[in-house]
XYZ file of C-alpha atoms in Angstrom:
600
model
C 0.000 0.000 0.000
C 1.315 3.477 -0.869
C 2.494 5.578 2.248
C 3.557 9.021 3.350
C 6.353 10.457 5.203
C 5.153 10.427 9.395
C 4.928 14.413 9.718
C 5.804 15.444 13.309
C 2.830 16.339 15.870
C 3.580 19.711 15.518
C 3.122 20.050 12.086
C -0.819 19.793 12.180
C -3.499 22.256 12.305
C -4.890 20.957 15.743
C -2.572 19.132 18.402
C -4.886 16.235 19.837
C -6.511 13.605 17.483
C -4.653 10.471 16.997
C -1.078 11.864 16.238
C 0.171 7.901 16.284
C -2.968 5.709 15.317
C -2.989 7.171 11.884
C 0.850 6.535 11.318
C 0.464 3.177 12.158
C -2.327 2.836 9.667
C -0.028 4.479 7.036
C 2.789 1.733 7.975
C 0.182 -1.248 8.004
C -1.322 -1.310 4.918
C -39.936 11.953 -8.962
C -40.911 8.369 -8.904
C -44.423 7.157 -8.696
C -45.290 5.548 -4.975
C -45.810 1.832 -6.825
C -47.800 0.012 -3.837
C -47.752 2.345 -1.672
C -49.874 3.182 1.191
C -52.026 6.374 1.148
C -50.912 9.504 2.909
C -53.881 8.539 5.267
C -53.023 5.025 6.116
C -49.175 5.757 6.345
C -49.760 8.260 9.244
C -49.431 7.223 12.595
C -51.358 9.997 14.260
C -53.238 12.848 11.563
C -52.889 16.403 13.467
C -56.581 17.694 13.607
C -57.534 20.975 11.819
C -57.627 23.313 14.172
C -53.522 22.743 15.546
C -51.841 25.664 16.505
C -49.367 24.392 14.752
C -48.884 24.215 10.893
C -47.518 21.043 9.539
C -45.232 21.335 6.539
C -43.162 24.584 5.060
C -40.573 26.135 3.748
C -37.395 23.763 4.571
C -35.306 27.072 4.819
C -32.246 28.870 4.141
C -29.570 26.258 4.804
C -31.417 23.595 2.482
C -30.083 24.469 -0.872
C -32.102 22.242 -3.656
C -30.693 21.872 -7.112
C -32.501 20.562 -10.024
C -30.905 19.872 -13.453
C -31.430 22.991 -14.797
C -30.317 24.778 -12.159
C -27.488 27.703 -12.776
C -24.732 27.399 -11.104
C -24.118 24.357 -9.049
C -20.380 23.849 -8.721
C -20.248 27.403 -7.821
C -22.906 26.980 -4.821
C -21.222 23.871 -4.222
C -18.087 25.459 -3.700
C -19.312 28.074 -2.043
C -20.910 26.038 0.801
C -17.031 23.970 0.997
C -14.726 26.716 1.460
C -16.906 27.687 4.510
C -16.947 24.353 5.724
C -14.263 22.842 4.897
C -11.761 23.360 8.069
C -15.058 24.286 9.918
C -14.821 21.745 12.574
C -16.374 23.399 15.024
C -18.567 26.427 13.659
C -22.575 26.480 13.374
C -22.670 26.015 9.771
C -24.855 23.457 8.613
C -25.938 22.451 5.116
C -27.992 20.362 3.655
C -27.591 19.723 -0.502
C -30.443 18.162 -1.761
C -30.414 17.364 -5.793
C -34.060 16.709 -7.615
C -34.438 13.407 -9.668
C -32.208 13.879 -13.036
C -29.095 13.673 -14.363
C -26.587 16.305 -13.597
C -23.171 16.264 -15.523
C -19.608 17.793 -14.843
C -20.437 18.212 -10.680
C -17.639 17.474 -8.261
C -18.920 18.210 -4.683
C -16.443 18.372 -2.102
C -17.911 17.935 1.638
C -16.614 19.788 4.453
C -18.352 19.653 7.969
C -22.092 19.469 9.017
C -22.519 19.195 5.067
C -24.987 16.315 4.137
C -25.566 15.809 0.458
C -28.961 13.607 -0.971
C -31.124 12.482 -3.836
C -34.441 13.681 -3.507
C -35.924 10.156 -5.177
C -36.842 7.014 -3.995
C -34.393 4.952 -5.965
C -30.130 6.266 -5.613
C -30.554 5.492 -9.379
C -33.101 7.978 -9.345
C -30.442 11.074 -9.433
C -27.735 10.248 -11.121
C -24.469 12.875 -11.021
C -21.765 11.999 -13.819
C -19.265 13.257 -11.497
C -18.106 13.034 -7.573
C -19.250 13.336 -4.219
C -15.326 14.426 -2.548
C -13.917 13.862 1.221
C -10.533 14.576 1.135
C -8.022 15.921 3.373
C -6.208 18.780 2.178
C -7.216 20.916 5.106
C -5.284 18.911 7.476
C -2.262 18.045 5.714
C -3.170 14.998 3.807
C -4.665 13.709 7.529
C -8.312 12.434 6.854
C -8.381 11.320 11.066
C -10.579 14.349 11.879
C -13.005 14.388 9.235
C -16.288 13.738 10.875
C -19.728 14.642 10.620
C -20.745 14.730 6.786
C -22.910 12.294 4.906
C -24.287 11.175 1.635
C -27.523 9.694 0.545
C -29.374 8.403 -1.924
C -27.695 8.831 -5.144
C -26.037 7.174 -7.847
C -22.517 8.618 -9.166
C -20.695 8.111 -11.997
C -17.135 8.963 -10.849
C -14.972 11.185 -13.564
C -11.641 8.733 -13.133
C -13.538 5.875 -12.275
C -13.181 5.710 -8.363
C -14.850 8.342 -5.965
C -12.568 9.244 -2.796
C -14.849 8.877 0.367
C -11.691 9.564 2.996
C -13.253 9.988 6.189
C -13.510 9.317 10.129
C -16.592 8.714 12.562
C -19.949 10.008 11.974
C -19.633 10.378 7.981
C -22.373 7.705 7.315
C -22.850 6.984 3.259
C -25.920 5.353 2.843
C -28.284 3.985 -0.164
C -25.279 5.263 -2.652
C -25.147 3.831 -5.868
C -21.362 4.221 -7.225
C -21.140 2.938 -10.989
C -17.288 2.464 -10.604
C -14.973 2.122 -7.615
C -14.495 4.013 -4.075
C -11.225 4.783 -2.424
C -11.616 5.164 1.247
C -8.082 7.088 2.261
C -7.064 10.432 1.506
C -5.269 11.817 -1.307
C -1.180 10.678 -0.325
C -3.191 7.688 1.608
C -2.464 9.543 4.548
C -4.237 8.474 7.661
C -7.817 7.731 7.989
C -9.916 6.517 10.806
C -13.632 5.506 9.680
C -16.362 4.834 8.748
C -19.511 3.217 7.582
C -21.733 2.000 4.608
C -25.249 1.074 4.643
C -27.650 0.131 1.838
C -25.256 1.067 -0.980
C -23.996 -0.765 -4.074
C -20.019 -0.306 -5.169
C -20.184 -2.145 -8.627
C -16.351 -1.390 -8.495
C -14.137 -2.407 -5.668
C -13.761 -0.570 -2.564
C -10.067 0.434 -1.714
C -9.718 1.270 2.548
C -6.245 1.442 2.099
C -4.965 3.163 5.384
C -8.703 3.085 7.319
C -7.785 1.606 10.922
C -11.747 -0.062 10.864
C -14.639 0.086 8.333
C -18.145 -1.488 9.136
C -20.355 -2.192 5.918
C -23.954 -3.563 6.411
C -26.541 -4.566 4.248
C -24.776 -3.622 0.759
C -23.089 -4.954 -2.325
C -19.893 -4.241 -3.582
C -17.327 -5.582 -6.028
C -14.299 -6.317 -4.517
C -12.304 -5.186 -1.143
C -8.699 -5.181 -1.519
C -7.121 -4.567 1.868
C -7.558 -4.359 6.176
C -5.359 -2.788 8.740
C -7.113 -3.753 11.848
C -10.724 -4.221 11.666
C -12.704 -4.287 8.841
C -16.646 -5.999 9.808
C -19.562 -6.786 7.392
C -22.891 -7.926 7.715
C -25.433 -8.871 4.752
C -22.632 -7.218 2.043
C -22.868 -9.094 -1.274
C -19.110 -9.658 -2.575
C -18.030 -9.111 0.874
C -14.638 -11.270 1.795
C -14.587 -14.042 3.630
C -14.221 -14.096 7.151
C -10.798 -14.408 8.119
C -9.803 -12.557 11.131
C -7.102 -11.636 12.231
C -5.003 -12.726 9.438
C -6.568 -10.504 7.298
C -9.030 -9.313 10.303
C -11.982 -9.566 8.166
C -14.707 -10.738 10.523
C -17.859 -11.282 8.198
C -21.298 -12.010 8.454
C -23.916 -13.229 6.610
C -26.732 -11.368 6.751
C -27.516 -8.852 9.482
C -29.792 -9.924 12.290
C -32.454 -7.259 11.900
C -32.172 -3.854 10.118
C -34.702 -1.285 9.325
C -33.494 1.620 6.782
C -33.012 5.508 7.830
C -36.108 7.753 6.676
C -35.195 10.110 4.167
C -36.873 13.161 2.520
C -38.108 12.310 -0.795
C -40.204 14.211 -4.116
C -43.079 12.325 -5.000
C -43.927 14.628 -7.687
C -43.773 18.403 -6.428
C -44.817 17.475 -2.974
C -41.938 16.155 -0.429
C -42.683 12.995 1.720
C -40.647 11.181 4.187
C -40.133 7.245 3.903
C -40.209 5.005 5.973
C -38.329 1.750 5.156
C -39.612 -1.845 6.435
C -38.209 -3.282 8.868
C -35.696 -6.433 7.899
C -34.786 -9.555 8.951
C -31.745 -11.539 8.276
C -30.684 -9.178 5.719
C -28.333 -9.145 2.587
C -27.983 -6.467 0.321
C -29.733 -3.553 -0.541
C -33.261 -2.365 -0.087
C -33.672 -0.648 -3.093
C -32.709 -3.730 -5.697
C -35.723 -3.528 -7.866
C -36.261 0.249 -7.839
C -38.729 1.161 -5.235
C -38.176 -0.077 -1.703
C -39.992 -1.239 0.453
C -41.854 0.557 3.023
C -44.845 3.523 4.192
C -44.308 6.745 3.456
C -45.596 10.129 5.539
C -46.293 13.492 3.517
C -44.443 16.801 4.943
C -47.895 18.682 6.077
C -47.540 15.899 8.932
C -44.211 17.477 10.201
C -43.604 20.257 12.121
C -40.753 21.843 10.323
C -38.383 23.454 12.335
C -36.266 26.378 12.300
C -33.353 26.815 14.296
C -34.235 29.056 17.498
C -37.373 27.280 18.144
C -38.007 26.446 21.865
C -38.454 23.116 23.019
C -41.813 23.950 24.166
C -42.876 24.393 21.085
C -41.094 21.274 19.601
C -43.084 19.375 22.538
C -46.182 21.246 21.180
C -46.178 19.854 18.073
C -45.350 16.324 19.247
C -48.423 16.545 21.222
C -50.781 17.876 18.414
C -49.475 14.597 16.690
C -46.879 16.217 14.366
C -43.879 14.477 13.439
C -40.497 16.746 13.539
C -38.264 17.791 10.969
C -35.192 19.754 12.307
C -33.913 21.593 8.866
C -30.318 22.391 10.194
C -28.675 24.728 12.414
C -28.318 24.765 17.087
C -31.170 24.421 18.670
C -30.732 24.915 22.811
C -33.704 23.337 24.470
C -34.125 24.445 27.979
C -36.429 21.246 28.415
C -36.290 17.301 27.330
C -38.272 17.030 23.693
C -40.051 14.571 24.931
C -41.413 12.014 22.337
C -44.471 10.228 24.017
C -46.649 8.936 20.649
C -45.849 5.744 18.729
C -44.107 5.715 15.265
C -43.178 9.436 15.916
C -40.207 10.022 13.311
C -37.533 12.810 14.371
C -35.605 13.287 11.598
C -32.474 16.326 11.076
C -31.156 17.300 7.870
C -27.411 19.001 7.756
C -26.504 18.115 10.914
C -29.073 19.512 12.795
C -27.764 20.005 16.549
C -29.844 20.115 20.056
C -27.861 21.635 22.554
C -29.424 20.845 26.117
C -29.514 24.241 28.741
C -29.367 23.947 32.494
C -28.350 20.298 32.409
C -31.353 18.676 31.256
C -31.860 15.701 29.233
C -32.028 16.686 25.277
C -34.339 14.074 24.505
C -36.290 11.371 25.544
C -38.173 8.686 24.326
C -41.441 7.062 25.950
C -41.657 2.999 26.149
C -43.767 3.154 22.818
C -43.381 0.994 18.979
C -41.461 1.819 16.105
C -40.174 5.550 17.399
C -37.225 6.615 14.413
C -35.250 8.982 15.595
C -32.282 9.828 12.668
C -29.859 12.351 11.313
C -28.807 14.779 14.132
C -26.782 16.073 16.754
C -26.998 16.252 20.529
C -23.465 18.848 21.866
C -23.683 18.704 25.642
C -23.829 21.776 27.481
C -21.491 23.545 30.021
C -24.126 22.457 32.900
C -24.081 18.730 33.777
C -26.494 16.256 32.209
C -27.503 13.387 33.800
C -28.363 12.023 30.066
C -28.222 13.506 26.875
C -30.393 10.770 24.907
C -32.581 8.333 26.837
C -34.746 5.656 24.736
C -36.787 4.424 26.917
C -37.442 5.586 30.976
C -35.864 3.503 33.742
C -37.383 0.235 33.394
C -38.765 0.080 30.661
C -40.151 -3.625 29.933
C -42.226 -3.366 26.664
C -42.118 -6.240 23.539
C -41.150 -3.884 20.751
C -39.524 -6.900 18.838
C -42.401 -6.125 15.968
C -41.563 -2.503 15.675
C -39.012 -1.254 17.490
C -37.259 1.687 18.216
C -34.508 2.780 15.923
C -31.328 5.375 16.876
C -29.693 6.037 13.465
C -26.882 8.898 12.357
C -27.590 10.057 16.163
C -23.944 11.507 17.395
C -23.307 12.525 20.604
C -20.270 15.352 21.747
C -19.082 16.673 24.977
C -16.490 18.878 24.324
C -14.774 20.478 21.330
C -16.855 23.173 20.657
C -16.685 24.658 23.700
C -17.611 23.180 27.523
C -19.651 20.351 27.686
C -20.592 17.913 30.419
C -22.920 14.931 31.071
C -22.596 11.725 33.341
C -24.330 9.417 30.988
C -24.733 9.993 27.161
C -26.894 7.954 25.370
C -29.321 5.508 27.645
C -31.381 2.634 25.758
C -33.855 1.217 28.037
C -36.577 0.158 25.718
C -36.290 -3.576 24.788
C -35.212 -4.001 20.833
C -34.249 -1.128 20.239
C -31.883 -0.906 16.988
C -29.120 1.491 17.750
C -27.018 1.579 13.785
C -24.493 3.820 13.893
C -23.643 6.040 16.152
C -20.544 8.193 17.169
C -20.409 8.959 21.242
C -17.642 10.687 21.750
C -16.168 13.029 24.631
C -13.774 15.435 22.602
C -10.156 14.728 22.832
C -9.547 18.233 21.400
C -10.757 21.547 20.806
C -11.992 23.829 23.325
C -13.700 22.707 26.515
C -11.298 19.836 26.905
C -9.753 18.106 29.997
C -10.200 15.384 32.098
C -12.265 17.693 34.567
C -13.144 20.031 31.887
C -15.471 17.887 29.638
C -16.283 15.127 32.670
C -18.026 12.064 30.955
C -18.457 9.246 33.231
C -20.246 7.020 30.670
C -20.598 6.846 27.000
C -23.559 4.271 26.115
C -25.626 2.558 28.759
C -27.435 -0.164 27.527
C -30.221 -1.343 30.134
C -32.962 -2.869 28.055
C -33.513 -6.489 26.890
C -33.020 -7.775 23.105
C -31.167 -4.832 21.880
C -29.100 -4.785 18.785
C -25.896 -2.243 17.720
C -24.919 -2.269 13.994
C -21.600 0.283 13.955
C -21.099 1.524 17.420
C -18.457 3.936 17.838
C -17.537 5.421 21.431
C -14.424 7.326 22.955
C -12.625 8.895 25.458
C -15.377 8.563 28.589
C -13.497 8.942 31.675
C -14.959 5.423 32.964
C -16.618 2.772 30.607
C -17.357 3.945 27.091
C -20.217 1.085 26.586
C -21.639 -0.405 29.606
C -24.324 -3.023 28.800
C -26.695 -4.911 31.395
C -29.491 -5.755 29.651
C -29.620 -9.555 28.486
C -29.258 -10.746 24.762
C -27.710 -8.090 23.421
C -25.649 -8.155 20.355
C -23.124 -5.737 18.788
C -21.970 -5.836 15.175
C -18.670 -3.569 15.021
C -17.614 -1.733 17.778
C -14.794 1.269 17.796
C -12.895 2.795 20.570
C -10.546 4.840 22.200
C -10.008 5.227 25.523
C -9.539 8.568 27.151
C -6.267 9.989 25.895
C -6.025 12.888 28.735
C -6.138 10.581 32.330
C -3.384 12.207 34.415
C -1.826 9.056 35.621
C -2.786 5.372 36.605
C -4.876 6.290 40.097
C -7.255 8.577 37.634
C -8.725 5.508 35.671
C -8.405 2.957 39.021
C -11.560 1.046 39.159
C -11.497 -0.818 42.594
C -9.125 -3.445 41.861
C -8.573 -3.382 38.143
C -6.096 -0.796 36.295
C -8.699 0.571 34.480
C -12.080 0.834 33.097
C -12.759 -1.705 30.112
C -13.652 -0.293 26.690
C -16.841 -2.527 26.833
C -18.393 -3.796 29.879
C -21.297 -6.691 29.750
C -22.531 -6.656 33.368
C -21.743 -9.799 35.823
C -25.778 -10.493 36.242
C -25.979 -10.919 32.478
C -26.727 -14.583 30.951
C -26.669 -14.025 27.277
C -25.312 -11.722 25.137
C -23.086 -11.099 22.000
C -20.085 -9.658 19.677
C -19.078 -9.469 16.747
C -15.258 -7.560 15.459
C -14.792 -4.965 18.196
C -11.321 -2.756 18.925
C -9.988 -0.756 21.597
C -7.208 1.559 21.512
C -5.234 3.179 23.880
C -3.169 6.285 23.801
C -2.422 8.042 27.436
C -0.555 10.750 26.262
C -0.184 12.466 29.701
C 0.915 9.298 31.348
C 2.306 7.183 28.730
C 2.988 4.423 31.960
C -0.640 4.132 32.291
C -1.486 0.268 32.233
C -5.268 -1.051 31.232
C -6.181 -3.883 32.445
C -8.223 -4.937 29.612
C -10.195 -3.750 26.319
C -13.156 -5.537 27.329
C -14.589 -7.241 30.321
C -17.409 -10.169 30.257
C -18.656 -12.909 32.351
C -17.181 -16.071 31.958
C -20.812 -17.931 30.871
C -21.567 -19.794 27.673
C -24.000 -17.485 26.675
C -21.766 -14.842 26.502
C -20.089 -14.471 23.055
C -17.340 -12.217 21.136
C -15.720 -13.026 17.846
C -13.052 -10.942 16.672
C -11.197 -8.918 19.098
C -8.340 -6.758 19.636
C -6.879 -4.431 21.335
C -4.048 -1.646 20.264
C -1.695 0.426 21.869
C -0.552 3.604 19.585
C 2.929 3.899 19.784
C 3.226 2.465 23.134
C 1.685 5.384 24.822
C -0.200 3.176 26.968
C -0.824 -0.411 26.935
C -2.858 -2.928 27.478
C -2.467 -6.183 30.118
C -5.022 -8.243 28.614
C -7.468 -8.012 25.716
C -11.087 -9.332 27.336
C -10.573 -10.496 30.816
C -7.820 -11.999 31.906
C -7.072 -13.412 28.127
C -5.225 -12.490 25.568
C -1.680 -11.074 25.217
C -0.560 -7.826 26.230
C 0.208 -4.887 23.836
C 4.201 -4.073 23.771
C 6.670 -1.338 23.099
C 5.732 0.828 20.329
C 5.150 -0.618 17.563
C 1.309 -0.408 17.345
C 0.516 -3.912 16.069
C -2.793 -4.830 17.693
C -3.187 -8.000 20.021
C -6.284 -10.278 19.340
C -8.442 -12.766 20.503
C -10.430 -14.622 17.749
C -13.380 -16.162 20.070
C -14.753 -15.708 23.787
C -14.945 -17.659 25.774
């Protein structure tokens, strides 16, 4: 695999972000609705006439739509980069929506908070002979901190034949269509530290090159030619075999149960939301014959929001029935949204972010069916939150196997763009409950950052039965990053880094174990299960810090991981043991990741 020069720490824009995992990386490797319900038997809950409330609207000022005869699209597009490209912390958010058609000649490079989409049904729908860019010229050729942007729902026909996708956490590309190949690392394959795929066809072969991880689910592609660490499928046509370590492909089948994003949509001049059908056992995509499957919701049964709205009135409209669209740009909520109704669909475009006031809890979610919540951004505040996201209230018992709950493009951030603090970050109580892709981090830099500063006890708390994670990404909590004690639950890929900034070993000491694990399944539970999970260490205050172990399990039949490993980067840090007391440790400094192929 090509590789560039290391560049010394100091070199970079930002001093923080994974100054040694990346080198090692480098050194590794309009339709018609067919069959579709009625706008009256798709809707969960039709507001009554006389709401206070108007469904529907204008989707405003930071939802540029194109059409094909629009004048003037690279220009816009261009426009909207160069104020987001090295924008990693700003307010900026876009969302680039592009009308069913054909548009020719289009390269459109993504900076942050930029999410570009197809406005059909189909990817194949809205076809651009051209690119959809992530590179990482901002940052020296480093593609470690490019996070939050995403693509949707469109079909490209790449100029040289391969589109470069180089990214890091929360850049989800999902129901793409690419009629050629996709390179995953950045221009130089400098360092890269990503990403996922959902519901996309590759017809070319995917290149991850330097890409520590990769999780791809539900897809098809046409080839993958490389791994560095972890690279996990489930349900991906042409996927390799599985294989781990040696190369550490682990590989499934099919995926377990999956249910699709929503996404805005034009059926005609009028835009709808749909809402995918839920799958089981999974293997490719969704939208294989043209129109997926699925009910759909018109926009008059949203309340559109603008950013500045309170949360009282976001709470207003969830109780006259609405559904809510956040069109994108901060919202501060100075109460929980509190979504009480079954079926209710929250769904953000560009990035959409809540910020919670006074400590409260952003959002919560009652013990109801089929709730979608998708495509935004919770940024704690400087105030402590108990919880940022809870599915679910505290003991929550519910069946919602039929219809369940489903957290998807969610992220979570304490820290980084400016103070930020909360105990516990996301909470799923809620039995089934389908959490795909998420990125939970507490900010390793940026402002607001320091082991006191940007206090995050817990990153994920898992406390309801049945649930399932498809691409779970958490970091840097100051205690466990994923704690999980409800039984039977399963994770498909899981990514971590454990707090960079803990001032020496008595910081992280957790009773009688150097440490808290990465991932923590409870002692009282009897059954539960992974699949390709990592945990890396870099203590660069204290690089004597020991941990104990990535991940920590009871020792019971029922409880099951495939594909582990654990790294330390550049021996800044290391690890004793990989799950439990098994496993070898991590040594010196030359990053190469220790692994254990099955537990127990």
């Amino acid at each position: 695999m090509p590789s560039s020069p290391m560049k010394s720490p100091n070199s970079r824009p930002t001093v923080g972000r994974r100054t040694v995992l990346g080198a090692a990386a480098a050194v590794a490797a309009g339709s018609a609705l067919s069959g579709l319900p009625s706008p009256a038997s798709a809707a969960p809950g039709t507001p009554e006439a006389a709401n206070a409330l108007p469904g529907g609207g204008d989707l405003g000022p930071n939802v540029i739509v194109f059409d094909p005869s629009t004048a003037g699209i690279q220009a816009r597009l261009d426009e909207v980069f160069r104020q987001q490209e090295s924008a990693q912390f700003g307010e900026g958010r876009y969302a680039l929506l592009f009308k069913p058609g054909t548009y020719s000649g289009l390269n459109a490079q993504l900076g942050f908070y930029t999410s570009i989409a197809g406005l059909g049904l189909s990817p194949d729908d809205t076809t651009i002979n051209g690119d959809v860019t992530v590179d990482a010229g901002w940052f020296n050729g480093n593609a470690t901190q490019n996070f939050w942007r995403s693509a949707e729902n469109l079909a490209l026909v790449p100029v040289n034949g391969t589109n470069r996708w180089a990214v890091s956490q929360a850049a989800p590309f999902r129901r793409m269509h690419i009629r050629g190949g996709l390179n995953l690392a950045p221009d130089g394959y400098g360092w890269a530290s990503g990403g996922y795929i959902a519901d996309s066809r590759i017809d070319g072969q995917v290149g991850p090159y330097s890409q520590q991880q990769w999780y791809t689910r539900d897809s098809s592609v046409g080839g993958w030619t490389n791994a560095v660490w972890n690279m996990v499928f489930s349900g991906v046509e042409g996927a390799p075999a599985q294989s781990f370590p040696d190369p550490p492909y682990t590989t499934l089948a099919t995926t377990p149960v999956s249910r699709e994003k929503p996404f805005l949509y034009l059926d005609g001049s009028e835009y709808r939301v749909f809402l995918p059908e839920k799958r089981t056992d999974a293997r490719g995509v969704t939208w294989g014959n043209g129109t997926p499957r699925g009910t759909s919701l018109p926009l008059s049964q949203f309340y559109v929001a603008r950013p500045g709205v309170s949360a009282a009135t976001l709470n207003q409209a969830l109780t006259e029935g609405l559904h809510l669209l956040l069109t994108p740009g901060i919202y501060h909520v100075d109460q929980p949204v509190q979504v009480d109704r079954a079926n209710t669909v929250v769904l953000g475009l560009g990035y959409a972010t809540l910020i919670p006031d006074n400590g409260v809890t952003a959002l919560k979610v009652a013990d109801v069916d089929g709730v979608r919540l998708a495509g935004f951004l919770i940024d704690a505040g400087p105030v402590n939150s108990a919880t940022l996201l809870e599915v679910g209230p505290q003991g929550a018992a519910q069946d919602h196997s039929a219809n369940p709950t489903t957290v998807q493009d969610v992220f979570i951030r304490i820290g980084g763009a400016g103070a930020g603090k909360a105990t516990t970050s996301m909470v799923i109580n809620s039995r089934h409950t389908i959490v795909d892709h998420t990125w939970v981090w507490r900010a390793d830099h940026g402002t607001g950052v320091g082991w006191e500063t940007n206090r995050a006890d817990y990153g994920v708390v898992v406390n309801g039965d049945d649930v399932l994670a498809t691409g779970l990404f958490v970091e840097h909590f100051n205690k466990y990053d994923m704690l999980w004690s409800g039984q039977r639950g399963r994770t498909i890929f899981f990514q971590n880094e454990k707090a960079y900034d803990a001032p020496n070993q008595a910081a992280i000491q957790n009773g009688s174990l150097r440490g808290y694990a990465a991932y923590k399944v409870a002692d009282s539970v009897t059954s539960h299960e992974g699949w390709g999970l990592g945990s890396y260490c870099y203590y660069n205050v204290d690089p004597t810090i020991v941990q104990h172990h990535g991940f920590a399990a009871p020792n019971t039949p029922g409880v099951k991981f495939h594909g582990l490993l654990v790294v330390s980067l550049g021996g800044a840090g290391q690890y004793a043991h990989v799950i439990n007391d098994i496993g070898a440790p991590t040594s010196g400094t030359s990053t190469v990741p220790s692994t254990v192929v099955s537990y127990p």
